[in-house]
Short mmCIF file of C-alpha atoms in Angstrom, two decimals:
data_model
loop_
_atom_site.label_atom_id
_atom_site.label_comp_id
_atom_site.label_asym_id
_atom_site.label_seq_id
_atom_site.Cartn_x
_atom_site.Cartn_y
_atom_site.Cartn_z
CA MET I 1 -4.01 -24.84 -12.51
CA ASP I 2 -2.32 -24.87 -9.12
CA VAL I 3 -3.15 -22.83 -6.06
CA PHE I 4 -0.51 -20.20 -6.79
CA GLU I 5 -2.05 -19.48 -10.18
CA ARG I 6 -5.56 -19.06 -8.75
CA VAL I 7 -4.54 -16.45 -6.19
CA GLN I 8 -5.55 -13.64 -8.58
CA GLN I 9 -9.29 -14.26 -8.25
CA THR I 10 -10.20 -12.62 -4.95
CA LYS I 11 -11.11 -9.01 -5.53
CA PRO I 12 -14.83 -7.95 -5.67
CA ASP I 13 -16.27 -5.90 -8.50
CA LEU I 14 -15.80 -2.16 -8.33
CA ASP I 15 -16.43 0.27 -11.14
CA GLY I 16 -16.21 -2.41 -13.78
CA ALA I 17 -12.75 -3.43 -12.68
CA GLU I 18 -13.06 -7.12 -13.43
CA SER I 19 -12.38 -7.14 -17.12
CA HIS I 20 -9.24 -5.05 -16.75
CA VAL I 21 -7.64 -7.33 -14.21
CA ASP I 22 -9.52 -10.34 -15.66
CA ALA I 23 -7.12 -13.24 -16.31
CA ALA I 24 -4.15 -12.16 -14.26
CA ARG I 25 -4.95 -9.85 -11.44
CA ALA I 26 -8.52 -9.50 -10.24
CA ARG I 27 -8.80 -12.79 -8.37
CA LEU I 28 -5.23 -13.51 -7.32
CA MET I 29 -6.04 -15.24 -4.04
CA SER I 30 -8.32 -17.92 -5.43
CA GLU I 31 -5.89 -18.40 -8.34
CA ILE I 32 -3.43 -19.86 -5.84
CA THR I 33 -5.37 -23.10 -5.68
CA ALA I 34 -6.14 -23.61 -9.20
CA GLY I 35 -4.79 -16.76 -12.16
CA THR I 36 -6.85 -14.83 -13.65
CA ARG I 37 -9.04 -13.04 -16.13
CA PRO I 38 -7.59 -10.96 -18.91
CA VAL I 39 -5.78 -8.20 -17.11
CA THR I 40 -6.56 -5.53 -19.58
CA VAL I 41 -10.28 -5.27 -19.93
CA ARG I 42 -10.96 -3.51 -16.65
CA ALA I 43 -9.50 -1.58 -13.78
CA ALA I 44 -8.65 -3.55 -10.67
CA ARG I 45 -11.52 -4.56 -8.35
CA PRO I 46 -11.26 -4.63 -4.57
CA ARG I 47 -10.60 -8.27 -3.87
CA TRP I 48 -7.44 -7.14 -2.10
CA VAL I 49 -5.11 -8.97 -4.34
CA LEU I 50 -1.51 -8.92 -3.90
CA ALA I 51 -0.11 -7.58 -7.06
CA GLY I 52 0.24 -10.88 -8.68
CA SER I 53 0.51 -12.73 -11.91
CA MET I 54 0.40 -10.74 -15.11
CA VAL I 55 -1.71 -11.11 -18.19
CA GLY I 56 -0.51 -13.98 -20.22
CA VAL I 57 2.64 -14.70 -18.26
CA VAL I 58 2.96 -18.41 -18.77
CA ALA I 59 6.02 -18.99 -16.62
CA ALA I 60 8.89 -16.44 -15.74
CA VAL I 61 12.03 -16.14 -13.57
CA VAL I 62 10.22 -14.40 -10.71
CA VAL I 63 12.17 -12.02 -8.59
CA GLY I 64 10.10 -10.32 -5.91
CA VAL I 65 11.27 -7.23 -4.08
CA VAL I 66 10.10 -6.67 -0.53
CA THR I 67 10.62 -3.31 1.16
CA VAL I 68 10.43 -3.51 4.93
CA SER I 69 10.27 -0.45 7.15
CA GLY I 70 11.08 -0.10 10.82
CA LEU I 71 13.70 -2.81 11.04
CA THR I 72 15.04 -2.13 14.50
CA ALA I 73 13.58 -3.89 17.50
CA GLN I 74 10.51 -2.04 18.74
CA THR I 75 9.18 -1.74 22.26
CA ALA I 76 5.93 -3.74 22.42
CA PRO I 77 2.96 -1.35 22.51
CA SER I 78 0.57 -1.48 25.43
CA VAL I 79 -2.53 -3.56 24.81
CA GLU I 80 -5.79 -1.70 24.42
CA ALA I 81 -9.24 -2.95 23.53
CA VAL I 82 -9.85 -0.20 20.98
CA PRO I 83 -7.20 1.86 19.13
CA THR I 84 -6.73 5.24 20.81
CA ARG I 85 -7.15 7.40 17.73
CA GLU I 86 -9.83 9.43 16.07
CA PRO I 87 -12.11 7.23 13.93
CA GLY I 88 -11.14 7.31 10.27
CA GLN I 89 -7.51 8.22 10.90
CA PRO I 90 -4.92 5.89 9.30
CA LEU I 91 -3.11 3.53 11.61
CA GLN I 92 0.32 4.99 12.23
CA SER I 93 3.56 3.37 13.28
CA PRO I 94 5.76 4.85 16.02
CA GLY I 95 8.02 7.75 15.12
CA PRO I 96 11.26 7.26 13.20
CA GLU I 97 14.41 6.08 14.87
CA THR I 98 17.00 8.57 15.98
CA PRO I 99 20.11 8.94 13.80
CA THR I 100 22.14 7.14 16.45
CA GLN I 101 19.86 4.10 16.29
CA ALA I 102 19.98 3.96 12.49
CA GLN I 103 23.76 4.34 12.43
CA THR I 104 24.35 1.54 14.92
CA GLN I 105 21.81 -0.90 13.48
CA ALA I 106 23.43 -4.13 12.35
CA PRO I 107 22.61 -5.44 8.86
CA MET I 108 19.56 -7.70 8.84
CA THR I 109 18.94 -10.91 7.03
CA SER I 110 15.59 -11.51 5.35
CA ALA I 111 14.69 -13.98 8.11
CA GLN I 112 15.36 -11.31 10.71
CA ALA I 113 13.26 -8.78 8.80
CA PHE I 114 10.27 -11.12 8.68
CA GLY I 115 10.94 -12.00 12.31
CA ALA I 116 10.78 -8.30 13.24
CA ALA I 117 7.44 -8.05 11.46
CA ALA I 118 6.21 -11.10 13.39
CA THR I 119 7.19 -9.54 16.70
CA ALA I 120 5.43 -6.30 15.81
CA ALA I 121 2.31 -8.05 14.52
CA ARG I 122 1.98 -10.07 17.72
CA ALA I 123 2.05 -6.92 19.87
CA PHE I 124 0.04 -4.63 17.57
CA THR I 125 -3.57 -4.06 18.69
CA GLY I 126 -4.57 -1.49 16.09
CA LEU I 127 -6.73 -3.96 14.16
CA THR I 128 -8.94 -4.64 17.20
CA LEU I 129 -12.52 -3.41 16.75
CA ALA I 130 -15.09 -2.39 19.34
CA PRO I 131 -18.75 -3.29 18.75
CA GLY I 132 -20.09 -1.41 15.75
CA GLN I 133 -16.68 -0.41 14.41
CA TYR I 134 -15.22 -1.34 10.99
CA LEU I 135 -11.79 -1.55 9.45
CA ARG I 136 -11.64 0.69 6.40
CA LEU I 137 -9.22 -0.92 3.95
CA HIS I 138 -8.29 1.57 1.26
CA THR I 139 -6.56 0.32 -1.89
CA GLN I 140 -4.95 2.47 -4.56
CA SER I 141 -4.09 0.39 -7.62
CA GLU I 142 -2.15 0.98 -10.81
CA HIS I 143 -2.23 -1.43 -13.76
CA VAL I 144 -0.69 -1.53 -17.20
CA VAL I 145 -3.07 -2.85 -19.87
CA TYR I 146 -1.40 -4.58 -22.83
CA HIS I 147 -2.92 -4.87 -26.32
CA GLN I 148 -2.12 -6.58 -29.58
CA PRO I 149 -4.19 -6.88 -32.79
CA ASP I 150 -6.05 -10.19 -32.77
CA PRO I 151 -9.17 -10.84 -34.88
CA GLU I 152 -9.91 -13.92 -32.77
CA GLY I 153 -10.62 -11.78 -29.70
CA GLY I 154 -7.40 -12.33 -27.81
CA GLN I 155 -6.16 -8.76 -28.08
CA TYR I 156 -5.66 -8.54 -24.33
CA GLN I 157 -3.94 -11.92 -23.97
CA THR I 158 -0.50 -10.43 -24.13
CA ASP I 159 2.27 -8.99 -21.96
CA ARG I 160 5.02 -6.42 -22.33
CA SER I 161 7.20 -8.83 -24.31
CA ASN I 162 4.96 -8.78 -27.40
CA ALA I 163 2.29 -6.06 -26.93
CA ARG I 164 1.86 -3.49 -29.71
CA ALA I 165 0.19 -0.86 -27.52
CA ALA I 166 -0.30 -0.31 -23.80
CA TRP I 167 -1.69 2.14 -21.29
CA ARG I 168 -1.46 2.56 -17.54
CA GLY I 169 -4.43 3.48 -15.41
CA THR I 170 -5.26 3.94 -11.75
CA SER I 171 -8.29 3.38 -9.55
CA SER I 172 -9.02 3.18 -5.84
CA TRP I 173 -11.69 1.86 -3.51
CA ASN I 174 -12.59 1.32 0.14
CA GLY I 175 -13.64 -1.95 1.67
CA TYR I 176 -15.29 -1.82 5.10
CA ALA I 177 -14.60 -5.02 7.02
CA PRO I 178 -16.75 -5.91 10.05
CA ALA I 179 -15.29 -7.58 13.14
CA ASP I 180 -16.96 -10.82 12.04
CA LEU I 181 -15.41 -11.39 8.62
CA SER I 182 -18.25 -13.74 7.64
CA GLU I 183 -20.68 -10.80 7.58
CA GLN I 184 -21.30 -8.61 4.55
CA TRP I 185 -18.70 -5.99 3.62
CA LEU I 186 -19.42 -2.58 2.13
CA TYR I 187 -17.44 -1.66 -0.98
CA ALA I 188 -17.26 1.88 -2.33
CA THR I 189 -15.38 3.35 -5.28
CA ASP I 190 -13.03 6.15 -4.34
CA GLN I 191 -11.58 6.89 -7.80
CA SER I 192 -12.89 5.33 -10.99
CA TRP I 193 -10.53 3.93 -13.63
CA THR I 194 -8.45 6.77 -15.04
CA VAL I 195 -5.84 6.40 -17.79
CA THR I 196 -2.58 8.16 -16.90
CA ASP I 197 0.02 6.96 -19.44
CA LEU I 198 -0.05 5.85 -23.09
CA PHE I 199 2.46 3.69 -24.98
CA GLY I 200 2.60 2.79 -28.66
CA PRO I 201 0.52 3.67 -31.73
CA ASP I 202 -3.25 4.03 -31.33
CA ALA I 203 -2.93 3.68 -27.54
CA ALA I 204 -5.15 6.71 -26.84
CA GLU I 205 -7.99 5.43 -29.03
CA LEU I 206 -7.71 1.88 -27.71
CA ALA I 207 -7.60 3.04 -24.09
CA GLN I 208 -10.71 5.19 -24.53
CA ALA I 209 -12.62 2.33 -26.14
CA ASN I 210 -11.56 0.02 -23.34
CA LYS I 211 -12.66 2.51 -20.67
CA GLU I 212 -16.07 2.96 -22.28
CA SER I 213 -16.58 -0.80 -22.48
CA ILE I 214 -15.93 -1.33 -18.77
CA SER I 215 -17.76 1.66 -17.32
CA SER I 216 -20.36 0.79 -14.71
CA SER I 217 -22.09 2.22 -11.68
CA SER I 218 -19.81 3.46 -8.91
CA ALA I 219 -22.50 3.20 -6.24
CA ALA I 220 -21.49 1.53 -2.99
CA TYR I 221 -22.73 -2.02 -2.46
CA PHE I 222 -22.66 -4.86 0.05
CA ALA I 223 -21.02 -8.18 -0.81
CA GLU I 224 -19.16 -11.10 0.70
CA GLY I 225 -15.60 -10.45 1.83
CA PRO I 226 -12.55 -11.74 -0.04
CA SER I 227 -12.37 -15.44 -0.82
CA ALA I 228 -9.72 -17.68 0.69
CA PRO I 229 -7.12 -19.52 -1.41
CA TRP I 230 -9.11 -22.73 -0.90
CA GLY I 231 -12.15 -23.85 1.05
CA THR I 232 -12.07 -25.24 4.57
CA PRO I 233 -14.66 -27.25 6.51
CA GLN I 234 -15.77 -23.96 8.02
CA GLY I 235 -16.33 -22.27 4.64
CA TYR I 236 -14.62 -20.32 1.87
CA GLY I 237 -14.19 -16.91 3.48
CA LEU I 238 -11.05 -15.43 4.95
CA GLY I 239 -12.36 -15.68 8.51
CA ALA I 240 -12.90 -19.43 8.14
CA PHE I 241 -9.51 -19.80 6.48
CA PHE I 242 -7.68 -17.97 9.27
CA ALA I 243 -9.47 -20.11 11.87
CA ALA I 244 -8.43 -23.32 10.07
CA MET I 245 -4.75 -22.39 9.71
CA PRO I 246 -2.24 -24.33 11.81
CA THR I 247 -1.04 -22.31 14.77
CA ASN I 248 2.67 -23.04 14.36
CA PRO I 249 4.79 -21.82 11.41
CA GLU I 250 6.17 -25.26 10.48
CA GLY I 251 2.68 -26.71 10.33
CA LEU I 252 1.42 -23.72 8.34
CA ILE I 253 4.08 -24.18 5.67
CA GLN I 254 3.27 -27.87 5.34
CA TRP I 255 -0.48 -27.18 5.26
CA ILE I 256 -0.09 -24.74 2.36
CA ARG I 257 2.12 -27.18 0.44
CA GLU I 258 -0.42 -29.96 0.85
CA ASN I 259 -3.32 -27.79 -0.30
CA GLN I 260 -1.60 -26.36 -3.36
CA GLY I 261 -2.19 -29.61 -5.19
CA ALA I 262 -0.16 -30.67 -8.19
CA SER I 263 2.05 -27.77 -9.21
CA THR I 264 5.36 -27.02 -10.84
CA GLY I 265 8.08 -24.48 -10.21
CA ASP I 266 9.59 -23.19 -7.00
CA GLN I 267 7.29 -24.48 -4.25
CA ASP I 268 8.86 -22.42 -1.46
CA TYR I 269 8.36 -19.30 -3.56
CA LYS I 270 4.69 -20.18 -4.03
CA VAL I 271 4.19 -20.84 -0.33
CA GLY I 272 5.80 -17.50 0.44
CA TRP I 273 3.48 -15.57 -1.85
CA VAL I 274 0.39 -17.33 -0.53
CA LEU I 275 1.43 -15.94 2.86
CA ILE I 276 2.23 -12.48 1.47
CA ASP I 277 -1.14 -12.36 -0.27
CA LEU I 278 -2.95 -13.26 2.94
CA LEU I 279 -1.01 -10.71 4.96
CA SER I 280 -1.77 -7.97 2.42
CA TYR I 281 -5.42 -8.05 3.49
CA ASN I 282 -4.23 -6.61 6.83
CA LEU I 283 -6.76 -8.84 8.57
CA GLY I 284 -6.63 -11.70 11.04
CA SER I 285 -5.69 -11.80 14.71
CA SER I 286 -2.30 -10.65 15.95
CA THR I 287 -1.33 -14.28 16.61
CA GLN I 288 -2.39 -15.42 13.14
CA ARG I 289 -0.46 -12.62 11.44
CA ALA I 290 2.61 -13.26 13.58
CA THR I 291 2.53 -16.96 12.67
CA MET I 292 2.41 -16.12 8.95
CA TYR I 293 5.44 -13.85 9.28
CA GLU I 294 7.28 -16.52 11.27
CA ALA I 295 6.58 -18.99 8.47
CA LEU I 296 7.98 -16.51 5.94
CA SER I 297 11.14 -16.17 8.02
CA MET I 298 11.68 -19.94 7.74
CA LEU I 299 11.34 -20.15 3.95
CA PRO I 300 14.45 -20.11 1.74
CA GLY I 301 14.66 -18.05 -1.42
CA SER I 302 14.46 -14.50 -0.07
CA GLU I 303 17.32 -12.08 0.38
CA ILE I 304 17.85 -8.48 1.38
CA VAL I 305 18.99 -6.52 -1.64
CA SER I 306 19.59 -3.20 0.09
CA THR I 307 18.87 -1.22 3.23
CA ASP I 308 18.29 2.48 3.74
CA GLY I 309 17.80 3.50 7.33
CA ASP I 310 14.65 1.76 8.47
CA LEU I 311 13.98 0.34 5.00
CA ALA I 312 15.24 -2.94 3.66
CA THR I 313 14.66 -4.43 0.22
CA LEU I 314 14.22 -8.20 0.01
CA ARG I 315 14.03 -10.21 -3.18
CA PHE I 316 12.21 -13.44 -4.05
CA SER I 317 12.96 -15.40 -7.23
CA ALA I 318 11.25 -18.06 -9.36
CA ALA I 319 11.57 -18.98 -13.03
CA THR I 320 9.09 -18.60 -15.91
CA GLU I 321 8.66 -17.56 -19.54
CA ALA I 322 6.98 -14.58 -21.21
CA LEU I 323 4.27 -15.02 -23.84
CA SER I 324 6.81 -14.21 -26.54
CA GLY I 325 8.78 -17.28 -25.49
CA GLU I 326 11.61 -15.21 -24.05
CA SER I 327 13.08 -15.89 -20.64
CA ALA I 328 11.86 -13.33 -18.13
CA VAL I 329 12.10 -12.29 -14.51
CA GLN I 330 8.94 -11.58 -12.53
CA ARG I 331 9.73 -9.10 -9.81
CA ARG I 332 7.37 -9.08 -6.85
CA SER I 333 7.61 -6.57 -4.04
CA VAL I 334 5.87 -5.96 -0.75
CA THR I 335 6.32 -3.12 1.72
CA ILE I 336 5.91 -4.14 5.35
CA ASP I 337 5.86 -1.85 8.37
CA THR I 338 7.71 -3.89 10.96
CA THR I 339 6.52 -1.64 13.77
CA THR I 340 2.94 -2.82 13.16
CA GLY I 341 3.18 -5.83 10.83
CA LEU I 342 0.91 -4.09 8.34
CA VAL I 343 1.47 -4.50 4.60
CA ARG I 344 1.73 -1.11 2.91
CA GLU I 345 2.42 -1.89 -0.76
CA LYS I 346 2.87 -4.66 -3.30
CA THR I 347 4.01 -4.64 -6.92
CA ALA I 348 4.55 -7.10 -9.75
CA THR I 349 6.77 -6.47 -12.77
CA LEU I 350 7.71 -8.79 -15.63
CA ASP I 351 11.35 -8.09 -16.38
CA VAL I 352 11.71 -8.80 -20.07
CA ALA I 353 12.82 -6.75 -23.08
CA SER I 354 10.07 -4.36 -24.20
CA ALA I 355 9.95 -1.69 -26.88
CA LEU I 356 6.98 -0.05 -25.15
CA ILE I 357 7.27 0.01 -21.38
CA PRO I 358 10.09 1.38 -19.21
CA ALA I 359 11.83 -1.42 -17.34
CA THR I 360 11.23 0.33 -14.02
CA MET I 361 7.44 0.58 -14.45
CA ALA I 362 5.50 -2.05 -12.52
CA ASP I 363 2.75 -3.98 -14.28
CA GLU I 364 0.72 -3.86 -11.07
CA ARG I 365 1.03 -1.76 -7.94
CA TYR I 366 -1.17 -1.69 -4.85
CA VAL I 367 -0.89 0.76 -1.95
CA TYR I 368 -2.83 -0.02 1.24
CA THR I 369 -4.06 2.23 4.05
CA VAL I 370 -5.89 0.88 7.09
CA SER I 371 -8.01 2.89 9.52
CA VAL I 372 -10.71 2.27 12.12
CA VAL I 373 -14.14 3.88 11.68
CA ASP I 374 -17.11 3.96 14.04
CA SER I 375 -19.77 3.48 11.36
CA LEU I 376 -20.35 2.92 7.66
CA PRO I 377 -20.52 5.95 5.34
#
């Protein structure tokens, strides 16, 4: 498996989440180099995945949708050693533009949108920690679990193209990241796996059995931080990976291509989503994050689908096939606040005919909130 497929494997265990995300979601970042465990056995675990590949999607026409907020040029914020906010409060972007600004804003290209995010990320100091402080990274996830009868044990190796039953559930957790990313993180469940929607015959019974099989302790625990897409001479953690990244966008793109190994499909698309996945952790220095956005602005294959005031929708495409053998479109989205460079949301949806699931319902959705706290809970 190539690096893009191993990107799913980077989220730590929380509340028995691993078996739900299993083969397609839970460890998205490490799947880039090699993907995933069966997506249906557990609720998502906090390895900070970008909503990524879906259970059993072998190959698909992937169309990712990126929503970017705050697209007008922003005045660079003053630099401060520690964010001037009450500990625990979410990091906020500047206030909305005036109607006059929105009305006179010229249409943006996708390159300009990523460039705006790069400019904001380079100036943003809200991720800077004082001694003893932590970044609290809150993730709210939604996943659709697909099921089909299979006496051989592959009942969760399916997708919306051929599933006989499905259910959507939600869970959330907090990860507390220290200033030194190589140190232990604290992970704590905020909301355990809860089923919210049922589709198809026997879905209620199947969903309840699945929930009971994955239940585990919700007690907070210490563990290593998220794993990088691949190892570096400095180690396998995100801190070591960020330190090893080339410092110019052209070099970064080439470095990712070289480390993906043998792979097929749209290589620029895969490079782009390695970068999106990394940025979705909302970690790294302002320079490192700006360089990743600059690299994204140089990649072909993205386009702005629509704009609405300070919001713009960008789309990424790549081809694949659903488990049923039908042609499909994988839609990937990411919401970026271009006044801070922070990633707010990501989704993944396999666009293929389904008798069960509404076409507009995402297979995976992650919403991120970042805040600075003075101590661990």
